Coordinates of C-alpha atoms in Angstrom, one line a residue:
Chain A
X1 CA 0.0 0.0 -0.1
X2 CA 2.7 2.3 -0.6
X3 CA 2.2 3.2 -4.3
X4 CA -0.5 5.9 -3.5
X5 CA -1.1 9.2 -5.2
X6 CA -2.0 12.4 -3.5
X7 CA -5.8 13.3 -3.4
X8 CA -7.0 16.9 -3.6
X9 CA -10.3 17.4 -1.8
X10 CA -12.3 20.6 -2.5
X11 CA -15.0 20.6 0.2
X12 CA -16.3 23.6 2.2
X13 CA -18.3 21.5 4.8
X14 CA -16.1 20.4 7.7
X15 CA -18.5 17.7 8.5
X16 CA -18.3 16.3 5.1
X17 CA -14.6 16.7 5.2
X18 CA -14.4 14.7 8.5
X19 CA -16.7 12.1 7.2
X20 CA -14.7 11.7 3.9
X21 CA -11.4 11.5 5.7
X22 CA -12.9 8.9 8.2
X23 CA -14.1 6.8 5.5
X24 CA -10.8 6.9 3.5
X25 CA -9.0 6.3 6.8
X26 CA -11.2 3.4 7.7
X27 CA -10.1 1.5 4.5
X28 CA -6.5 2.4 5.0
X29 CA -6.3 4.4 2.0
X30 CA -3.4 6.4 3.7
X31 CA -3.1 8.7 1.0
X32 CA -1.9 12.4 1.8
X33 CA -5.2 14.2 1.5
X34 CA -5.0 17.8 0.8
X35 CA -8.2 19.7 1.7
X36 CA -9.0 23.0 0.2
X37 CA -12.1 24.9 1.5
X38 CA -13.1 26.8 -1.5
X39 CA -12.8 27.0 -5.3
X40 CA -10.3 29.9 -5.1
X41 CA -8.1 28.0 -2.8
X42 CA -8.3 24.8 -4.9
X43 CA -7.1 26.9 -8.0
X44 CA -4.4 28.4 -5.8
X45 CA -3.3 25.0 -4.9
X46 CA -3.3 23.6 -8.3
X47 CA -1.5 26.6 -9.8
X48 CA 0.9 26.9 -6.9
X49 CA -0.2 30.5 -6.0
X50 CA -0.6 32.3 -2.7
X51 CA -0.2 30.1 0.3
X52 CA 0.6 27.3 -2.0
X53 CA 3.5 28.9 -4.0
X54 CA 6.1 26.9 -2.3
X55 CA 4.6 23.4 -2.9
X56 CA 6.3 20.8 -4.9
X57 CA 5.6 20.9 -8.7
X58 CA 3.6 17.7 -9.0
X59 CA -0.3 17.5 -9.7
X60 CA -2.6 15.5 -7.4
X61 CA -3.4 12.0 -8.7
X62 CA -7.1 12.8 -8.4
X63 CA -9.4 15.8 -7.4
X64 CA -12.5 15.2 -5.4
X65 CA -14.6 18.3 -6.2
X66 CA -17.8 19.5 -4.4
X67 CA -20.1 21.8 -6.7
X68 CA -21.6 24.1 -4.1
X69 CA -18.5 26.1 -3.0
X70 CA -17.9 29.6 -1.7
X71 CA -16.3 32.2 -3.9
X72 CA -15.6 30.1 -7.0
X73 CA -18.1 27.2 -7.4
X74 CA -17.2 23.7 -8.4
X75 CA -18.4 23.9 -12.0
X76 CA -16.1 27.1 -12.6
X77 CA -13.2 25.3 -10.9
X78 CA -13.8 22.4 -13.3
X79 CA -13.9 24.5 -16.2
X80 CA -10.6 26.2 -15.4
X81 CA -9.0 22.9 -14.7
X82 CA -10.1 21.5 -18.0
X83 CA -9.0 24.8 -19.9
X84 CA -5.7 24.5 -18.4
X85 CA -2.9 22.9 -20.4
X86 CA -1.1 21.7 -17.2
X87 CA -4.0 20.5 -15.2
X88 CA -6.6 19.2 -17.9
X89 CA -5.3 15.7 -17.6
X90 CA -5.8 15.4 -13.9
X91 CA -8.8 13.2 -13.2
X92 CA -11.6 15.2 -11.6
X93 CA -14.4 13.4 -9.8
X94 CA -17.4 15.5 -8.8
X95 CA -18.6 14.5 -5.3
X96 CA -21.7 16.3 -4.5
X97 CA -25.2 16.1 -2.8
X98 CA -26.9 17.3 -6.0
X99 CA -28.3 14.8 -8.4
X100 CA -29.9 17.6 -10.5
X101 CA -29.8 16.6 -14.1
X102 CA -28.6 20.1 -14.9
X103 CA -25.5 19.9 -12.8
X104 CA -24.7 16.3 -14.2
X105 CA -25.1 17.4 -17.8
X106 CA -22.9 20.6 -17.3
X107 CA -20.2 18.6 -15.4
X108 CA -20.0 16.1 -18.2
X109 CA -19.9 18.8 -20.9
X110 CA -17.0 20.3 -19.0
X111 CA -15.1 17.0 -19.2
X112 CA -15.5 15.7 -15.7
X113 CA -14.2 12.1 -15.3
X114 CA -16.9 10.9 -12.9
X115 CA -19.9 12.2 -11.1
X116 CA -20.7 10.8 -7.8
X117 CA -23.8 11.8 -5.7
X118 CA -22.9 11.5 -2.0
X119 CA -25.1 8.8 -0.6
X120 CA -27.1 9.7 2.6
X121 CA -26.6 6.3 4.1
X122 CA -23.3 6.2 5.8
X123 CA -22.4 2.6 4.5
X124 CA -23.0 3.6 1.1
X125 CA -21.1 6.8 1.5
X126 CA -18.1 5.0 2.9
X127 CA -18.3 2.4 0.1
X128 CA -18.5 5.0 -2.6
X129 CA -15.5 7.0 -1.1
X130 CA -13.6 3.9 -0.6
X131 CA -14.2 2.8 -4.2
X132 CA -13.2 6.1 -5.5
X133 CA -10.2 6.4 -3.6
X134 CA -9.1 2.7 -4.6
X135 CA -9.8 3.2 -8.1
X136 CA -8.6 6.8 -8.7
X137 CA -5.7 7.0 -6.3
X138 CA -4.6 3.3 -6.4
X139 CA -5.8 1.3 -9.4
X140 CA -5.8 4.1 -12.1
X141 CA -2.5 5.1 -13.7
X142 CA -2.4 8.9 -13.3
X143 CA -0.8 11.0 -16.1
X144 CA 2.8 11.8 -15.8
X145 CA 3.8 14.6 -13.6
X146 CA 1.5 13.4 -10.8
X147 CA 2.5 12.9 -7.3
X148 CA 3.4 9.3 -6.6
X149 CA 4.7 7.9 -3.3
X150 CA 7.7 5.9 -3.9
Chain B
X1 CA -121.5 73.5 -32.8
X2 CA -118.0 74.9 -32.4
X3 CA -117.1 78.4 -33.7
X4 CA -114.6 76.9 -36.1
X5 CA -117.1 74.7 -37.8
X6 CA -119.7 77.5 -38.1
X7 CA -117.1 79.8 -39.6
X8 CA -116.2 77.0 -42.3
X9 CA -120.0 76.5 -42.9
X10 CA -120.3 80.1 -43.6
X11 CA -117.3 80.2 -45.8
X12 CA -118.7 77.2 -47.8
X13 CA -122.0 79.0 -48.5
X14 CA -120.3 82.3 -50.1
X15 CA -119.3 80.7 -53.4
X16 CA -122.6 79.1 -54.1
X17 CA -124.5 82.3 -53.3
X18 CA -122.2 84.3 -55.4
X19 CA -122.5 81.8 -58.3
X20 CA -126.3 82.1 -58.2
X21 CA -126.1 86.0 -58.0
X22 CA -123.8 86.0 -61.0
X23 CA -126.3 83.6 -62.9
X24 CA -129.3 85.8 -62.2
X25 CA -127.3 88.8 -63.1
X26 CA -126.4 87.4 -66.5
X27 CA -129.9 86.1 -67.1
X28 CA -131.3 89.8 -66.4
X29 CA -128.7 91.3 -68.7
X30 CA -129.2 88.9 -71.3
X31 CA -132.9 89.2 -71.3
X32 CA -133.2 92.9 -71.2
X33 CA -130.6 93.5 -74.0
X34 CA -130.6 93.0 -77.6
X35 CA -130.0 89.6 -79.0
X36 CA -127.1 90.7 -80.9
X37 CA -125.0 91.1 -77.8
X38 CA -124.0 87.4 -76.6
X39 CA -124.2 88.0 -72.8
X40 CA -125.1 84.3 -72.5
X41 CA -121.4 83.5 -73.1
X42 CA -120.7 84.9 -69.6
X43 CA -122.5 81.8 -68.2
X44 CA -119.1 79.9 -68.6
X45 CA -118.1 81.9 -65.4
X46 CA -121.1 80.4 -63.5
X47 CA -120.0 76.9 -64.8
X48 CA -116.4 77.6 -63.7
X49 CA -117.5 78.8 -60.3
X50 CA -119.7 75.8 -59.8
X51 CA -116.8 73.5 -60.6
X52 CA -115.1 74.9 -57.6
X53 CA -117.6 73.5 -55.1
X54 CA -119.8 71.0 -57.0
X55 CA -119.2 67.5 -58.3
X56 CA -119.1 66.6 -62.0
X57 CA -122.8 65.7 -61.9
X58 CA -123.6 68.9 -60.3
X59 CA -121.5 71.0 -62.7
X60 CA -123.3 69.3 -65.7
X61 CA -126.6 70.2 -64.0
X62 CA -125.5 73.9 -63.5
X63 CA -124.4 73.8 -67.1
X64 CA -127.8 72.5 -68.2
X65 CA -129.6 75.3 -66.3
X66 CA -127.4 77.8 -67.9
X67 CA -128.3 76.4 -71.3
X68 CA -131.9 76.6 -70.4
X69 CA -131.6 80.2 -69.1
X70 CA -130.0 81.1 -72.4
X71 CA -132.8 79.6 -74.5
X72 CA -135.4 81.3 -72.3
X73 CA -133.5 84.7 -72.8
X74 CA -133.5 84.0 -76.5
X75 CA -137.2 83.3 -76.7
X76 CA -138.1 86.4 -74.7
X77 CA -135.9 88.7 -76.8
X78 CA -136.4 86.9 -80.3
X79 CA -139.3 89.1 -81.4
X80 CA -137.1 92.2 -81.4
X81 CA -134.0 92.9 -83.6
X82 CA -132.4 90.5 -86.0
X83 CA -133.5 86.8 -85.6
X84 CA -130.6 85.2 -87.5
X85 CA -128.0 87.0 -85.4
X86 CA -129.9 86.1 -82.4
X87 CA -129.8 82.4 -83.2
X88 CA -126.2 82.4 -84.0
X89 CA -125.2 84.3 -80.8
X90 CA -127.4 81.9 -78.7
X91 CA -125.9 78.9 -80.4
X92 CA -122.3 80.1 -79.8
X93 CA -123.2 80.7 -76.2
X94 CA -124.7 77.3 -75.8
X95 CA -121.5 75.7 -77.4
X96 CA -119.3 77.7 -75.2
X97 CA -121.3 76.8 -72.1
X98 CA -121.3 73.1 -72.9
X99 CA -117.6 73.0 -73.7
X100 CA -116.6 74.7 -70.5
X101 CA -118.6 72.4 -68.5
X102 CA -116.9 69.4 -70.1
X103 CA -113.5 70.8 -69.7
X104 CA -114.4 71.9 -66.1
X105 CA -115.4 68.3 -65.3
X106 CA -112.3 66.9 -66.8
X107 CA -110.1 69.2 -64.9
X108 CA -111.9 68.5 -61.8
X109 CA -111.3 64.8 -62.3
X110 CA -107.6 65.2 -62.8
X111 CA -107.3 67.4 -59.8
X112 CA -109.2 64.8 -57.7
X113 CA -106.7 62.1 -59.1
X114 CA -103.8 64.2 -58.1
X115 CA -105.2 65.0 -54.7
X116 CA -105.7 61.3 -54.2
X117 CA -102.1 60.8 -55.0
X118 CA -100.8 63.5 -52.8
X119 CA -102.9 62.3 -49.8
X120 CA -101.4 58.8 -50.4
X121 CA -97.9 60.4 -50.1
X122 CA -99.3 61.9 -46.8
X123 CA -100.1 58.4 -45.6
X124 CA -96.7 57.1 -45.6
X125 CA -94.5 57.2 -42.5
X126 CA -91.5 58.2 -44.5
X127 CA -90.9 61.9 -44.7
X128 CA -91.1 63.1 -48.2
X129 CA -90.6 66.5 -49.6
X130 CA -90.0 68.1 -52.9
X131 CA -87.7 71.1 -53.6
X132 CA -86.9 72.9 -56.7
X133 CA -83.4 73.3 -58.1
X134 CA -82.6 76.1 -55.8
X135 CA -83.6 73.8 -52.8
X136 CA -86.6 75.7 -52.0
X137 CA -89.3 73.3 -50.5
X138 CA -92.3 73.0 -52.8
X139 CA -94.0 70.0 -51.2
X140 CA -93.9 68.8 -47.7
X141 CA -95.7 65.5 -46.6
X142 CA -97.3 64.7 -43.2
X143 CA -94.4 62.3 -42.6
X144 CA -92.1 65.2 -42.9
X145 CA -94.1 67.3 -40.6
X146 CA -94.1 64.5 -37.9
X147 CA -90.5 63.8 -38.3
X148 CA -89.1 67.3 -38.3
X149 CA -91.7 69.3 -36.5
X150 CA -92.4 71.9 -39.1
X151 CA -95.7 72.2 -40.7
X152 CA -96.1 72.3 -44.4
X153 CA -96.9 76.1 -44.4
X154 CA -93.7 76.6 -42.5
X155 CA -91.6 74.5 -44.5
X156 CA -92.8 75.5 -48.1
X157 CA -90.8 78.2 -49.6
X158 CA -87.8 77.8 -47.4
X159 CA -84.3 76.2 -48.2
X160 CA -84.6 72.6 -47.1
X161 CA -80.8 72.4 -46.1
X162 CA -81.1 75.6 -44.0
X163 CA -84.5 74.6 -42.3
X164 CA -83.0 71.1 -41.4
X165 CA -79.4 72.3 -40.8
X166 CA -78.5 69.3 -42.9
X167 CA -74.9 67.8 -42.4
X168 CA -73.8 66.0 -45.5
X169 CA -71.4 62.9 -45.4
X170 CA -69.5 64.2 -48.4
X171 CA -69.2 67.7 -49.8
X172 CA -72.6 68.9 -51.2
X173 CA -71.2 69.6 -54.7
X174 CA -70.2 66.0 -55.1
X175 CA -73.7 64.9 -54.1
X176 CA -75.3 67.4 -56.4
X177 CA -73.2 66.3 -59.4
X178 CA -73.9 62.7 -58.5
X179 CA -77.6 63.5 -58.6
X180 CA -77.5 65.3 -61.9
X181 CA -75.4 62.5 -63.5
X182 CA -77.3 59.5 -62.2
X183 CA -80.8 61.1 -61.6
X184 CA -80.5 59.8 -58.0
X185 CA -78.5 59.8 -54.9
X186 CA -78.6 57.6 -51.5
X187 CA -76.8 58.4 -48.4
X188 CA -77.0 59.2 -44.7
X189 CA -77.8 62.6 -43.6
X190 CA -77.9 64.4 -40.2
X191 CA -80.8 66.7 -39.7
X192 CA -82.1 68.8 -36.9
X193 CA -85.8 68.8 -35.8
X194 CA -87.6 72.0 -35.0
X195 CA -87.0 71.3 -31.3
X196 CA -83.2 70.9 -31.9
X197 CA -83.0 67.0 -31.6
X198 CA -80.7 65.3 -34.0
X199 CA -82.1 63.0 -36.6
X200 CA -80.1 60.5 -38.7
X201 CA -81.8 59.8 -42.0
X202 CA -81.3 57.4 -44.7
X203 CA -82.0 59.7 -47.6
X204 CA -82.9 58.9 -51.2
X205 CA -83.0 61.7 -53.8
X206 CA -84.7 61.4 -57.0
X207 CA -84.3 64.0 -59.9
X208 CA -87.3 65.1 -61.8
X209 CA -86.9 66.3 -65.4
X210 CA -89.3 68.2 -67.6
X211 CA -90.1 67.1 -71.3
X212 CA -86.9 68.9 -72.4
X213 CA -84.8 66.8 -70.1
X214 CA -84.1 69.8 -67.9
X215 CA -84.1 69.2 -64.2
X216 CA -87.0 70.6 -62.4
X217 CA -87.3 69.3 -59.0
X218 CA -85.9 66.9 -56.4
X219 CA -88.0 64.4 -54.6
X220 CA -86.3 63.7 -51.1
X221 CA -87.4 60.8 -49.1
X222 CA -86.0 60.3 -45.6
X223 CA -86.1 57.4 -43.3
X224 CA -85.3 57.8 -39.7
X225 CA -82.5 55.6 -38.8
X226 CA -81.5 57.3 -35.5
X227 CA -82.6 54.4 -33.3
X228 CA -80.8 51.9 -35.5
X229 CA -77.8 54.0 -35.8
X230 CA -77.8 54.3 -31.9
X231 CA -78.0 50.6 -31.6
X232 CA -75.2 50.1 -34.1
X233 CA -73.0 52.6 -32.2
X234 CA -73.9 50.8 -28.9
X235 CA -72.9 47.5 -30.4
X236 CA -69.8 48.9 -31.8
X237 CA -69.0 50.5 -28.4
X238 CA -69.7 47.2 -26.6
X239 CA -67.5 45.5 -29.1
X240 CA -64.7 47.9 -28.5
X241 CA -65.1 47.6 -24.8
X242 CA -65.1 43.8 -25.2
X243 CA -62.0 43.9 -27.3
X244 CA -60.3 46.2 -24.7
X245 CA -61.4 43.8 -21.9
X246 CA -60.1 40.8 -23.9
X247 CA -56.8 42.7 -24.3
X248 CA -56.7 43.4 -20.7
X249 CA -57.3 39.7 -20.1
X250 CA -54.6 38.6 -22.6
X251 CA -52.1 40.9 -20.6
X252 CA -53.3 39.5 -17.4
X253 CA -52.7 36.1 -18.7
X254 CA -49.3 36.9 -20.0
X255 CA -48.5 38.5 -16.6
X256 CA -49.7 35.3 -14.9
X257 CA -47.7 33.2 -17.3
X258 CA -44.6 35.3 -16.5
X259 CA -45.4 34.9 -12.7
X260 CA -46.0 31.3 -13.1
X261 CA -42.6 30.9 -14.9
X262 CA -41.0 32.8 -12.0
X263 CA -42.8 30.6 -9.4
X264 CA -41.6 27.5 -11.4
X265 CA -38.0 28.9 -11.4
X266 CA -38.4 29.4 -7.6
X267 CA -39.7 25.9 -7.2
X268 CA -36.8 24.7 -9.2
X269 CA -34.2 26.6 -7.0
X270 CA -36.2 25.3 -4.0
X271 CA -35.9 21.6 -5.3
X272 CA -32.2 22.2 -5.8
X273 CA -31.9 23.7 -2.4
X274 CA -33.8 20.7 -0.9
X275 CA -31.7 18.2 -2.8
X276 CA -28.4 19.8 -1.8
X277 CA -28.9 21.6 1.4
X278 CA -31.2 19.2 3.3
X279 CA -29.4 16.1 2.3
X280 CA -25.9 17.5 3.5
X281 CA -27.0 17.7 7.2
X282 CA -29.0 14.6 6.9
X283 CA -26.0 12.7 5.7
X284 CA -23.9 14.2 8.6
X285 CA -26.5 13.1 11.0
X286 CA -26.5 9.5 9.6
X287 CA -22.7 9.5 9.2
X288 CA -21.8 10.6 12.8
X289 CA -24.5 8.4 14.3
X290 CA -23.0 5.5 12.4
X291 CA -19.6 6.4 13.6
X292 CA -21.0 6.7 17.2
X293 CA -22.6 3.3 16.8
X294 CA -19.3 1.8 15.6
X295 CA -16.9 3.4 18.0
X296 CA -18.7 4.2 21.1
X297 CA -21.1 1.2 21.2
X298 CA -19.4 -0.5 23.9
X299 CA -19.6 2.5 26.3
X300 CA -23.3 2.9 25.5
X301 CA -26.0 0.9 27.3
X302 CA -28.9 -0.7 25.5
X303 CA -31.0 2.4 25.6
X304 CA -28.3 4.5 24.2
X305 CA -27.6 1.9 21.4
X306 CA -31.4 2.0 20.6
X307 CA -31.4 5.8 20.4
X308 CA -28.6 5.7 17.8
X309 CA -30.4 3.2 15.8
X310 CA -33.4 5.4 15.9
X311 CA -31.4 8.3 14.6
X312 CA -30.2 6.2 11.8
X313 CA -33.5 4.8 10.8
X314 CA -35.2 8.3 10.8
X315 CA -32.4 9.9 8.8
X316 CA -32.6 7.1 6.3
X317 CA -36.5 7.7 6.2
X318 CA -36.0 11.4 5.7
X319 CA -33.5 10.8 2.8
X320 CA -36.2 8.5 1.2
X321 CA -38.8 11.1 1.6
X322 CA -36.7 13.9 0.0
X323 CA -35.6 11.7 -2.9
X324 CA -39.3 10.7 -3.6
X325 CA -40.5 14.2 -3.2
X326 CA -38.0 15.3 -5.6
X327 CA -38.8 12.8 -8.0
X328 CA -42.6 13.7 -7.7
X329 CA -41.9 17.3 -8.4
X330 CA -39.6 16.5 -11.3
X331 CA -42.6 14.8 -13.1
X332 CA -44.5 18.1 -13.2
X333 CA -41.3 20.1 -14.3
X334 CA -39.5 17.9 -17.0
X335 CA -40.9 17.8 -20.4
X336 CA -41.9 14.4 -21.7
X337 CA -39.9 12.7 -24.4
X338 CA -42.6 10.6 -26.1
X339 CA -41.9 7.6 -28.2
X340 CA -43.5 4.1 -28.8
X341 CA -42.7 2.0 -25.8
X342 CA -43.0 -1.7 -26.0
X343 CA -44.6 -2.5 -22.6
X344 CA -43.7 -6.1 -22.7
X345 CA -40.2 -5.4 -22.8
X346 CA -40.3 -2.7 -20.2
X347 CA -42.4 -4.8 -17.8
X348 CA -39.7 -7.6 -18.3
X349 CA -37.1 -5.1 -17.5
X350 CA -38.8 -3.9 -14.3
X351 CA -39.6 -7.4 -13.2
X352 CA -36.0 -8.3 -13.5
X353 CA -35.0 -5.3 -11.3
X354 CA -37.8 -5.7 -8.7
X355 CA -37.1 -9.4 -8.6
X356 CA -33.6 -8.9 -7.4
X357 CA -34.9 -8.1 -4.1
X358 CA -37.3 -10.9 -3.9
X359 CA -34.7 -13.7 -3.0
X360 CA -36.2 -16.6 -1.2
X361 CA -39.7 -15.6 -1.9
X362 CA -42.2 -17.7 -3.9
X363 CA -43.6 -15.3 -6.5
X364 CA -45.7 -16.4 -9.6
X365 CA -45.6 -13.7 -12.2
X366 CA -48.3 -14.1 -14.8
X367 CA -47.6 -11.6 -17.5
X368 CA -50.2 -11.5 -20.4
X369 CA -49.6 -10.0 -23.9
X370 CA -49.0 -6.2 -23.6
X371 CA -49.4 -3.7 -26.2
X372 CA -47.0 -1.0 -27.5
X373 CA -48.0 2.4 -26.0
X374 CA -46.8 5.9 -26.7
X375 CA -45.3 7.8 -23.8
X376 CA -42.1 8.8 -22.0
X377 CA -40.3 5.7 -21.5
X378 CA -38.4 6.6 -18.2
X379 CA -41.7 8.0 -16.7
X380 CA -43.7 4.7 -17.7
X381 CA -40.7 2.8 -16.0
X382 CA -41.4 4.7 -12.8
X383 CA -45.0 3.9 -13.0
X384 CA -44.2 0.1 -13.5
X385 CA -41.4 0.3 -10.8
X386 CA -43.9 1.6 -8.3
X387 CA -46.9 -0.5 -9.1
X388 CA -44.7 -3.7 -9.2
X389 CA -42.7 -3.1 -6.1
X390 CA -45.8 -2.3 -4.3
X391 CA -47.3 -5.6 -5.4
X392 CA -44.1 -7.2 -4.3
X393 CA -44.1 -5.5 -1.1
X394 CA -47.8 -6.1 -0.1
X395 CA -47.6 -9.7 -1.1
X396 CA -44.9 -10.3 1.4
X397 CA -47.4 -11.6 3.9
X398 CA -48.3 -14.5 1.4
X399 CA -46.6 -17.7 1.2
X400 CA -47.6 -18.0 -2.4
X401 CA -47.5 -14.6 -4.0
X402 CA -49.3 -14.1 -7.3
X403 CA -48.7 -10.9 -9.4
X404 CA -50.8 -10.6 -12.6
X405 CA -50.0 -8.0 -15.3
X406 CA -52.4 -7.8 -18.3
X407 CA -54.1 -5.7 -20.9
X408 CA -57.9 -5.6 -21.4
X409 CA -59.8 -4.8 -24.5
X410 CA -59.8 -1.1 -24.2
X411 CA -60.6 1.6 -26.8
X412 CA -58.7 1.6 -30.1
X413 CA -56.5 4.6 -29.1
X414 CA -56.2 3.7 -25.4
X415 CA -54.8 0.5 -23.9
X416 CA -56.3 -0.5 -20.5
X417 CA -53.8 -2.2 -18.4
X418 CA -54.0 -3.7 -15.1
X419 CA -51.7 -5.0 -12.3
X420 CA -53.2 -7.4 -9.7
X421 CA -51.9 -9.1 -6.7
X422 CA -53.0 -11.3 -3.8
X423 CA -51.4 -9.2 -1.1
X424 CA -52.7 -7.4 1.9
X425 CA -55.1 -5.2 -0.2
X426 CA -56.9 -2.2 1.4
X427 CA -60.1 -1.0 2.5
X428 CA -62.2 0.6 -0.4
X429 CA -63.5 3.1 2.1
X430 CA -60.1 4.9 1.8
X431 CA -59.7 4.5 -2.0
X432 CA -59.7 8.2 -2.5
X433 CA -56.6 8.6 -0.2
X434 CA -54.7 6.2 -2.2
X435 CA -53.2 8.6 -4.6
X436 CA -52.7 11.5 -2.3
X437 CA -49.2 12.7 -1.5
X438 CA -48.1 11.3 1.9
X439 CA -51.2 9.2 2.2
X440 CA -50.7 5.8 3.5
X441 CA -53.2 3.0 4.3
X442 CA -50.7 0.8 6.2
X443 CA -48.6 1.2 9.2
X444 CA -45.0 1.8 8.7
X445 CA -44.2 -1.2 10.8
X446 CA -46.2 -3.3 8.5
X447 CA -45.1 -1.9 5.2
X448 CA -42.5 0.5 4.7
X449 CA -43.0 3.6 2.2
X450 CA -43.1 7.3 1.9
X451 CA -46.6 7.6 0.7
X452 CA -45.5 9.3 -2.6
X453 CA -45.2 6.5 -4.9
X454 CA -48.9 6.1 -6.1
X455 CA -49.2 10.0 -6.3
X456 CA -46.3 9.9 -8.6
X457 CA -47.8 7.1 -10.7
X458 CA -51.1 9.0 -11.0
X459 CA -49.3 12.1 -12.0
X460 CA -47.4 10.4 -14.8
X461 CA -50.6 8.5 -16.0
X462 CA -52.5 11.9 -16.0
X463 CA -49.5 13.6 -17.9
X464 CA -50.1 10.8 -20.6
X465 CA -53.8 11.6 -20.8
X466 CA -54.8 8.4 -19.1
X467 CA -56.7 7.5 -15.9
X468 CA -55.9 5.3 -13.0
X469 CA -58.1 3.5 -10.5
X470 CA -57.7 1.0 -7.9
X471 CA -59.8 -1.9 -6.4
X472 CA -59.2 -3.9 -3.4
X473 CA -60.3 -5.6 -0.1
X474 CA -58.6 -6.1 3.0
X475 CA -56.4 -9.2 3.0
X476 CA -57.9 -10.0 -0.5
X477 CA -55.3 -8.2 -2.7
X478 CA -55.4 -5.2 -4.9
X479 CA -55.7 -4.3 -8.4
X480 CA -54.8 -1.1 -10.3
X481 CA -56.3 -0.3 -13.7
X482 CA -54.7 2.4 -15.9
X483 CA -55.0 3.6 -19.5
X484 CA -52.3 4.7 -21.7
X485 CA -52.2 5.9 -25.4
X486 CA -51.5 3.1 -27.8
X487 CA -48.8 3.7 -30.3
X488 CA -50.1 4.3 -33.8
X489 CA -48.4 2.5 -36.6
X490 CA -46.0 5.2 -37.7
X491 CA -44.9 5.9 -34.1
X492 CA -44.4 2.2 -33.6
X493 CA -42.1 2.1 -36.7
X494 CA -40.2 5.2 -35.6
X495 CA -39.8 4.0 -32.0
X496 CA -39.4 0.2 -32.6
X497 CA -36.1 0.3 -30.6
X498 CA -37.3 1.7 -27.5

């Protein structure tokens, strides 16, 4: 379990952050999860600006993106990532409470890699997060230039 | 006897008396003078005077009398003077009297005929008057007097247009030239009565020409159309008002539509809020309760563990309610995508999905031949999902469950379908509640559910122009009958893949 990539989580709700981290922890997906609390911070992290100007160069192996975010919302973040030559290959998974067709459609149009509705049921939620983590951070071969744990 | 009639009686006596006096005077003069002076010719005056007040018969009698008197005078004076001249003079006088009498009677007859015609014109309700080429009134019938309030004596000799203050629809010169060219004119005129009231008249003018084709007079006939005109104007005004009101209604409708659209948008954002904002705290409640159950279970007593269990169950139920409610509201908002839907295939698909959760149960599915319907496939699937999972749910109490799906001979354009089970059934007394939102006929402990499923089903069937009804009895199963539009041949061809 040492070949794991870094996960960037974009989530404004601390309870969701805690539940997601707990779920990932419970299944020993001991990735280094970076949590950004709004869309602007996520973009700063990805573009190594502001407080993240000193972080190392690699991209995260996967981005877990909420849609309803303060400042810059999730769809806007998604659009900017997919329009950015240096970022567009990073897999983005929308992880949201919304299963509005409108949101699903727009996300796929913008090139999202997966769209997951957070289940209300905790078991299902844990399973979903576990599968996501396992697949995208472990099974999936990320594009070159992503953080890999040696 | 009134003074008026006595005066008129006296007046009628003057002429006959004068006639008699003249006749006697002529007779005396004729008798006392020589025969060579033809005084008897003067009897024509008597005949003419008699013609003024006597009938044709009377005139002829007077003429005969005059002839008699002439002959008597001749006989009395014939002895003196020259007999030959006397005879000639007498014969000339006799001829003149006779001729005059005949002419007078003829004239009298012609006058009578004219008077009769003129009085006929008086009988009509139309107002008729004649004016000369200078528009001076020369004849004015009784209808005109009644209509305009001017008597014939007042009207005759006056300019008709000045008397009636006529307002013409087009310039008068144009009307006049039209009249001279065509010999007649028709149009609407506005007149004023003697009392100042306005009269709208349908006016017809006819030009009269003499033997040399020279225009001599204009006959004007006027029909009072004031009332008709007023009614027409009333109708026109009402129509205008109606149009205005309709326009107002249109605007109101457009405003309502805009409002409705705004409300729909609000509802949509509300639904979005519900799905996103309500779901998040619910997930947290469930999540942390679950974590509590796992990690602190050993430090909780039985009661505490039960409480955690309750929290978990309730949050799950609330999650289901939110999902179902959103699904229900989505049916009203989303547009249907209609195509031909093979119900046989759709039912097989749904039965397979529902059947996954019936492991260990003994269910007999009796599926009859089903038609191809026309509708929104995903919505129809929701209908079948709800009805079939209900059937599965409520037959849980049976050792041997039977679920029947079939089609009855409905109308040509509508298929009548049914889904029948031998499950718990329901009391027909509450059948009206069956399709209401959040209405449940069973306890949550007996059968789980949110009470939105059948409301959703009904909404979808209605959106497809169909009807749904239920039959059942407690512990004797339930049956749902619903209608859906059949696919026509061309729709079936187009949508054969769905």
